[in-house]
CSV table of C-alpha atoms in Angstrom, one decimal:
chain,number,residue,atom,x,y,z
R,1,MET,CA,110.7,95.5,71.5
R,2,VAL,CA,111.7,98.6,73.4
R,3,GLN,CA,109.6,99.2,76.5
R,4,VAL,CA,109.6,102.6,78.2
R,5,CYS,CA,109.7,102.6,82.0
R,6,LEU,CA,108.2,105.9,82.8
R,7,ASN,CA,109.0,106.6,86.4
R,8,GLY,CA,109.7,103.6,88.7
R,9,PRO,CA,110.1,104.3,92.4
R,10,ARG,CA,111.6,107.7,91.7
R,11,GLY,CA,109.8,110.7,93.1
R,12,ALA,CA,109.9,114.5,93.3
R,13,ALA,CA,113.4,114.4,94.7
R,14,ASP,CA,114.7,113.1,91.4
R,15,GLY,CA,113.5,116.2,89.6
R,16,ALA,CA,110.5,117.6,87.8
R,17,VAL,CA,111.4,115.6,84.7
R,18,VAL,CA,110.0,112.4,86.4
R,19,PRO,CA,106.2,112.1,85.7
R,20,LEU,CA,104.1,111.3,88.8
R,21,THR,CA,100.5,112.2,88.2
R,22,PRO,CA,98.1,110.4,85.8
R,23,GLU,CA,98.1,113.4,83.5
R,24,ALA,CA,101.9,113.7,83.5
R,25,LEU,CA,102.3,110.0,83.0
R,26,ALA,CA,99.9,110.0,80.1
R,27,GLU,CA,101.6,112.9,78.4
R,28,SER,CA,105.1,111.2,78.9
R,29,ALA,CA,103.8,107.9,77.6
R,30,ALA,CA,102.4,109.5,74.4
R,31,ALA,CA,105.6,111.2,73.7
R,32,ALA,CA,107.7,108.1,74.4
R,33,VAL,CA,105.4,106.0,72.0
R,34,ALA,CA,105.8,108.7,69.4
R,35,ALA,CA,109.6,108.4,69.8
R,36,GLY,CA,109.4,104.6,69.2
R,37,ALA,CA,108.4,102.8,72.4
R,38,THR,CA,106.2,99.8,71.8
R,39,ASP,CA,105.2,98.9,75.4
R,40,ILE,CA,104.9,100.8,78.7
R,41,HIS,CA,105.8,100.0,82.3
R,42,VAL,CA,104.5,102.4,84.9
R,43,HIS,CA,104.4,102.8,88.7
R,44,PRO,CA,101.1,104.4,89.7
R,45,LYS,CA,101.6,107.0,92.5
R,46,THR,CA,99.7,108.3,95.4
R,47,PRO,CA,99.3,112.1,95.7
R,48,CYS,CA,102.3,112.0,98.0
R,49,GLY,CA,104.4,110.3,95.3
R,50,GLY,CA,104.6,106.8,96.7
R,51,ASP,CA,104.1,103.7,94.7
R,52,SER,CA,100.7,102.1,95.2
R,53,LEU,CA,98.8,99.0,94.2
R,54,SER,CA,95.4,100.5,95.3
R,55,PRO,CA,92.7,100.3,92.7
R,56,ARG,CA,91.9,103.9,93.4
R,57,VAL,CA,95.4,104.9,92.3
R,58,LEU,CA,95.8,102.3,89.5
R,59,ALA,CA,92.6,102.9,87.6
R,60,PRO,CA,93.0,106.6,86.9
R,61,THR,CA,96.6,106.1,85.9
R,62,LEU,CA,95.8,103.3,83.4
R,63,GLU,CA,92.8,105.2,82.0
R,64,ALA,CA,94.8,108.4,81.5
R,65,ILE,CA,97.5,106.6,79.7
R,66,ARG,CA,95.2,104.5,77.5
R,67,ALA,CA,93.4,107.6,76.5
R,68,ARG,CA,96.6,108.7,74.8
R,69,VAL,CA,98.2,105.5,73.5
R,70,SER,CA,97.2,102.1,72.2
R,71,VAL,CA,100.3,100.0,73.1
R,72,PRO,CA,100.2,97.6,76.1
R,73,VAL,CA,100.5,99.1,79.5
R,74,GLY,CA,102.0,97.3,82.5
R,75,VAL,CA,102.5,98.1,86.2
R,76,THR,CA,104.7,97.1,89.1
R,77,THR,CA,103.7,94.8,91.9
R,78,GLY,CA,106.9,95.3,93.8
R,79,ALA,CA,106.9,94.5,97.5
R,80,TRP,CA,107.9,98.0,98.4
R,81,ALA,CA,104.4,99.2,97.3
R,82,GLU,CA,102.8,96.7,99.7
R,83,PRO,CA,105.2,94.7,101.9
R,84,ASP,CA,102.7,92.2,103.3
R,85,PRO,CA,102.2,89.4,100.7
R,86,VAL,CA,98.6,88.7,101.8
R,87,ALA,CA,97.6,92.4,101.5
R,88,ARG,CA,99.4,92.6,98.2
R,89,LEU,CA,97.5,89.7,96.8
R,90,GLU,CA,94.2,91.2,98.0
R,91,ARG,CA,95.2,94.5,96.3
R,92,ILE,CA,95.6,92.7,93.0
R,93,ARG,CA,92.3,90.9,93.4
R,94,SER,CA,90.5,94.2,94.1
R,95,TRP,CA,91.7,96.0,90.8
R,96,THR,CA,88.8,97.4,88.9
R,97,VAL,CA,90.8,98.4,85.8
R,98,LEU,CA,93.3,95.8,84.7
R,99,PRO,CA,96.7,96.4,83.2
R,100,ASP,CA,97.8,94.5,80.1
R,101,HIS,CA,100.7,93.0,82.2
R,102,ALA,CA,102.4,93.4,85.6
R,103,SER,CA,105.9,92.6,86.7
R,104,VAL,CA,106.3,90.1,89.5
R,105,ASN,CA,109.7,89.9,91.2
R,106,TRP,CA,110.3,86.2,91.6
R,107,HIS,CA,112.6,86.6,94.7
R,108,GLU,CA,110.0,88.4,96.7
R,109,PRO,CA,107.8,86.5,99.2
R,110,GLY,CA,104.4,85.5,97.7
R,111,ALA,CA,105.6,85.8,94.1
R,112,GLU,CA,104.0,82.5,92.9
R,113,GLU,CA,100.6,83.3,94.5
R,114,LEU,CA,100.7,86.8,93.0
R,115,ALA,CA,101.6,85.6,89.5
R,116,ALA,CA,98.8,83.0,89.7
R,117,ALA,CA,96.3,85.6,90.7
R,118,LEU,CA,97.3,87.8,87.8
R,119,ILE,CA,97.1,85.0,85.3
R,120,ASP,CA,93.7,84.0,86.6
R,121,ARG,CA,92.5,87.6,86.0
R,122,GLY,CA,93.9,87.6,82.5
R,123,VAL,CA,96.8,89.9,83.2
R,124,GLY,CA,100.1,89.0,81.6
R,125,VAL,CA,103.0,88.4,84.0
R,126,GLU,CA,106.5,89.8,83.5
R,127,ALA,CA,108.7,87.5,85.6
R,128,GLY,CA,111.1,89.8,87.2
R,129,ILE,CA,114.4,88.0,87.7
R,130,TRP,CA,117.0,90.2,89.5
R,131,SER,CA,120.7,89.6,89.4
R,132,GLY,CA,122.1,89.0,92.9
R,133,THR,CA,119.0,87.1,94.0
R,134,ASP,CA,117.7,83.5,93.9
R,135,GLY,CA,115.0,84.6,91.4
R,136,ALA,CA,116.4,82.6,88.5
R,137,ALA,CA,116.6,79.4,90.6
R,138,ARG,CA,113.1,79.8,91.9
R,139,PHE,CA,111.7,80.6,88.4
R,140,ALA,CA,113.4,77.5,86.9
R,141,GLU,CA,111.4,75.3,89.3
R,142,SER,CA,108.1,77.3,88.9
R,143,PRO,CA,105.2,75.5,87.4
R,144,LEU,CA,103.9,78.9,86.3
R,145,GLY,CA,107.0,79.5,84.2
R,146,PRO,CA,105.5,78.5,80.8
R,147,ALA,CA,102.4,80.7,81.5
R,148,VAL,CA,104.2,84.0,82.0
R,149,LEU,CA,104.2,86.7,79.2
R,150,ARG,CA,108.0,87.2,79.3
R,151,VAL,CA,111.0,87.2,81.6
R,152,LEU,CA,112.2,90.6,82.8
R,153,ALA,CA,115.9,90.0,83.3
R,154,GLU,CA,116.9,92.9,85.6
R,155,VAL,CA,120.6,93.7,86.1
R,156,THR,CA,121.0,95.5,89.4
R,157,ASP,CA,124.8,95.9,89.0
R,158,THR,CA,125.0,99.7,88.4
R,159,SER,CA,128.7,99.8,87.4
R,160,PRO,CA,129.3,100.6,83.7
R,161,ASP,CA,132.4,98.4,83.9
R,162,THR,CA,130.8,95.2,85.2
R,163,ALA,CA,127.1,95.4,84.3
R,164,ARG,CA,127.5,93.6,81.0
R,165,ASP,CA,129.3,90.7,82.7
R,166,THR,CA,126.6,90.5,85.3
R,167,ALA,CA,124.0,90.5,82.6
R,168,ARG,CA,125.7,87.6,80.8
R,169,ALA,CA,125.9,85.7,84.1
R,170,LEU,CA,122.2,86.3,84.7
R,171,LEU,CA,121.2,85.1,81.3
R,172,SER,CA,123.4,82.0,81.9
R,173,ASP,CA,121.5,81.4,85.1
R,174,LEU,CA,118.2,81.7,83.3
R,175,GLY,CA,119.2,79.5,80.3
R,176,THR,CA,118.8,80.4,76.7
R,177,ALA,CA,115.0,80.2,76.8
R,178,PRO,CA,113.6,79.9,80.3
R,179,HIS,CA,110.4,77.9,80.0
R,180,GLY,CA,110.4,79.0,76.4
R,181,ARG,CA,109.4,82.6,77.3
R,182,PRO,CA,110.9,85.6,75.6
R,183,VAL,CA,113.4,87.7,77.6
R,184,LEU,CA,113.5,91.4,78.1
R,185,LEU,CA,117.0,92.4,79.3
R,186,HIS,CA,117.7,95.8,81.0
R,187,GLY,CA,120.0,97.5,83.4
R,188,GLU,CA,119.8,100.5,85.7
R,189,ASP,CA,121.7,103.7,86.4
R,190,GLY,CA,125.3,103.2,85.4
R,191,GLY,CA,124.6,99.9,83.9
R,192,ALA,CA,121.5,100.9,81.9
R,193,TRP,CA,123.2,101.8,78.6
R,194,PRO,CA,125.8,99.0,78.5
R,195,VAL,CA,123.1,96.4,79.2
R,196,LEU,CA,120.8,98.0,76.6
R,197,ARG,CA,123.5,97.7,74.0
R,198,LEU,CA,124.1,94.1,75.0
R,199,ALA,CA,120.4,93.3,74.6
R,200,GLY,CA,120.6,94.7,71.1
R,201,HIS,CA,123.6,92.7,70.3
R,202,LEU,CA,121.9,89.5,71.5
R,203,GLY,CA,118.6,90.3,69.8
R,204,LEU,CA,116.7,90.5,73.0
R,205,ALA,CA,113.9,93.0,73.9
R,206,THR,CA,114.9,95.8,76.2
R,207,ARG,CA,113.6,98.8,78.0
R,208,ILE,CA,114.7,102.4,78.8
R,209,GLY,CA,113.2,105.3,80.7
R,210,LEU,CA,113.5,107.5,83.7
R,211,GLU,CA,113.0,104.5,86.1
R,212,ASP,CA,116.3,102.9,84.8
R,213,THR,CA,118.4,106.0,84.3
R,214,LEU,CA,118.1,109.8,84.4
R,215,LEU,CA,121.1,110.2,82.0
R,216,LEU,CA,121.6,110.0,78.3
R,217,PRO,CA,124.4,107.9,76.9
R,218,ASP,CA,126.8,110.9,76.9
R,219,GLY,CA,126.1,111.4,80.6
R,220,GLU,CA,123.9,114.5,80.2
R,221,PRO,CA,120.6,114.7,82.1
R,222,ALA,CA,117.6,113.4,80.0
R,223,ALA,CA,114.8,115.9,79.5
R,224,SER,CA,112.1,113.3,79.1
R,225,ASN,CA,111.3,109.6,78.6
R,226,ALA,CA,110.9,110.4,74.9
R,227,GLU,CA,114.5,111.6,74.7
R,228,LEU,CA,115.7,108.4,76.4
R,229,VAL,CA,113.7,106.2,74.0
R,230,ALA,CA,115.0,108.0,71.0
R,231,ALA,CA,118.6,107.7,72.3
R,232,GLY,CA,117.9,104.1,73.2
R,233,LEU,CA,116.8,103.1,69.7
R,234,VAL,CA,120.0,104.7,68.3
R,235,GLN,CA,122.1,102.6,70.7
R,236,TYR,CA,120.0,99.4,70.3
R,237,GLY,CA,119.7,99.4,66.5
R,238,PRO,CA,123.4,99.4,65.6
R,239,ALA,CA,124.0,96.7,68.3
R,240,ARG,CA,121.4,94.5,66.7
R,241,ARG,CA,122.8,95.1,63.2
R,242,SER,CA,126.3,94.2,64.3
R,243,SER,CA,125.3,91.0,66.0
C-alpha cells in the first residue's frame, strides 16, 4: 500500500503547490489516486491555514475528497491541532462526518482515550509511533493495540545518512508484528526517500506526499502530490522486487 499524505501541517509559506482548501485537496487527492495512491491522509485546514479538528472544517474536506475518489480517507488528530486532551476528545466526539481512519500519536497525552473514542465511533486508528519518543513502549503495553487498523511508524530523523538506521531501530522497538497489526513505515524531509526505499525492501506499506517532503528523489521541487506518488512507486517497486 502507498498512502498519499496531501499536506500535513504545511501552509502557504511552503508554496502554492501545497493544497489547503477542500477543493484543492480534492483535486490533489484525485490526481494522486490516478497516479497510484491507494489511501489518503489529510490535515483539514481552517481558512487561515491552520490544522483543525472542528467538525465544521473536517466535514467539507472529507465530502470534497470523497466526491472525487473512492479510496479510504484518513485525518490527523495531532495535539498541535488541539493541545488540550479533553477538548481534543470532545472534538472527535462532535464529528458529524467520519473519516475512514485517523492517526493517533501514541506519545501524546490522552492518546489511549482518543483512540478508544475513535474505535467506538467505528473509525480505524493508525497508531502513530514516532522515533525519538516513548510511543513504542507505550503502544506495546496498550490494551487497544490489537484493535488498531495499522501502526504508522514515523521516522523523525531527517538526515538522509542516518534515517534508515533510525527506521530499523524503530522497527526493532516495535517488534516484527506489534499486536499483530500491519506497519506503514515512512520518513520525512531528508529521510523520506531513504525510508520509503527501506519500506519497499522490507515489504511494508509506506506513504509519500507533500506532508513528508517537498522534493523529488533527485532533489528537484515536486510540482504536486501526484508527481511524488508516481516517483514513490518507481522507488518503492524495485526495492520490493530486490528484497
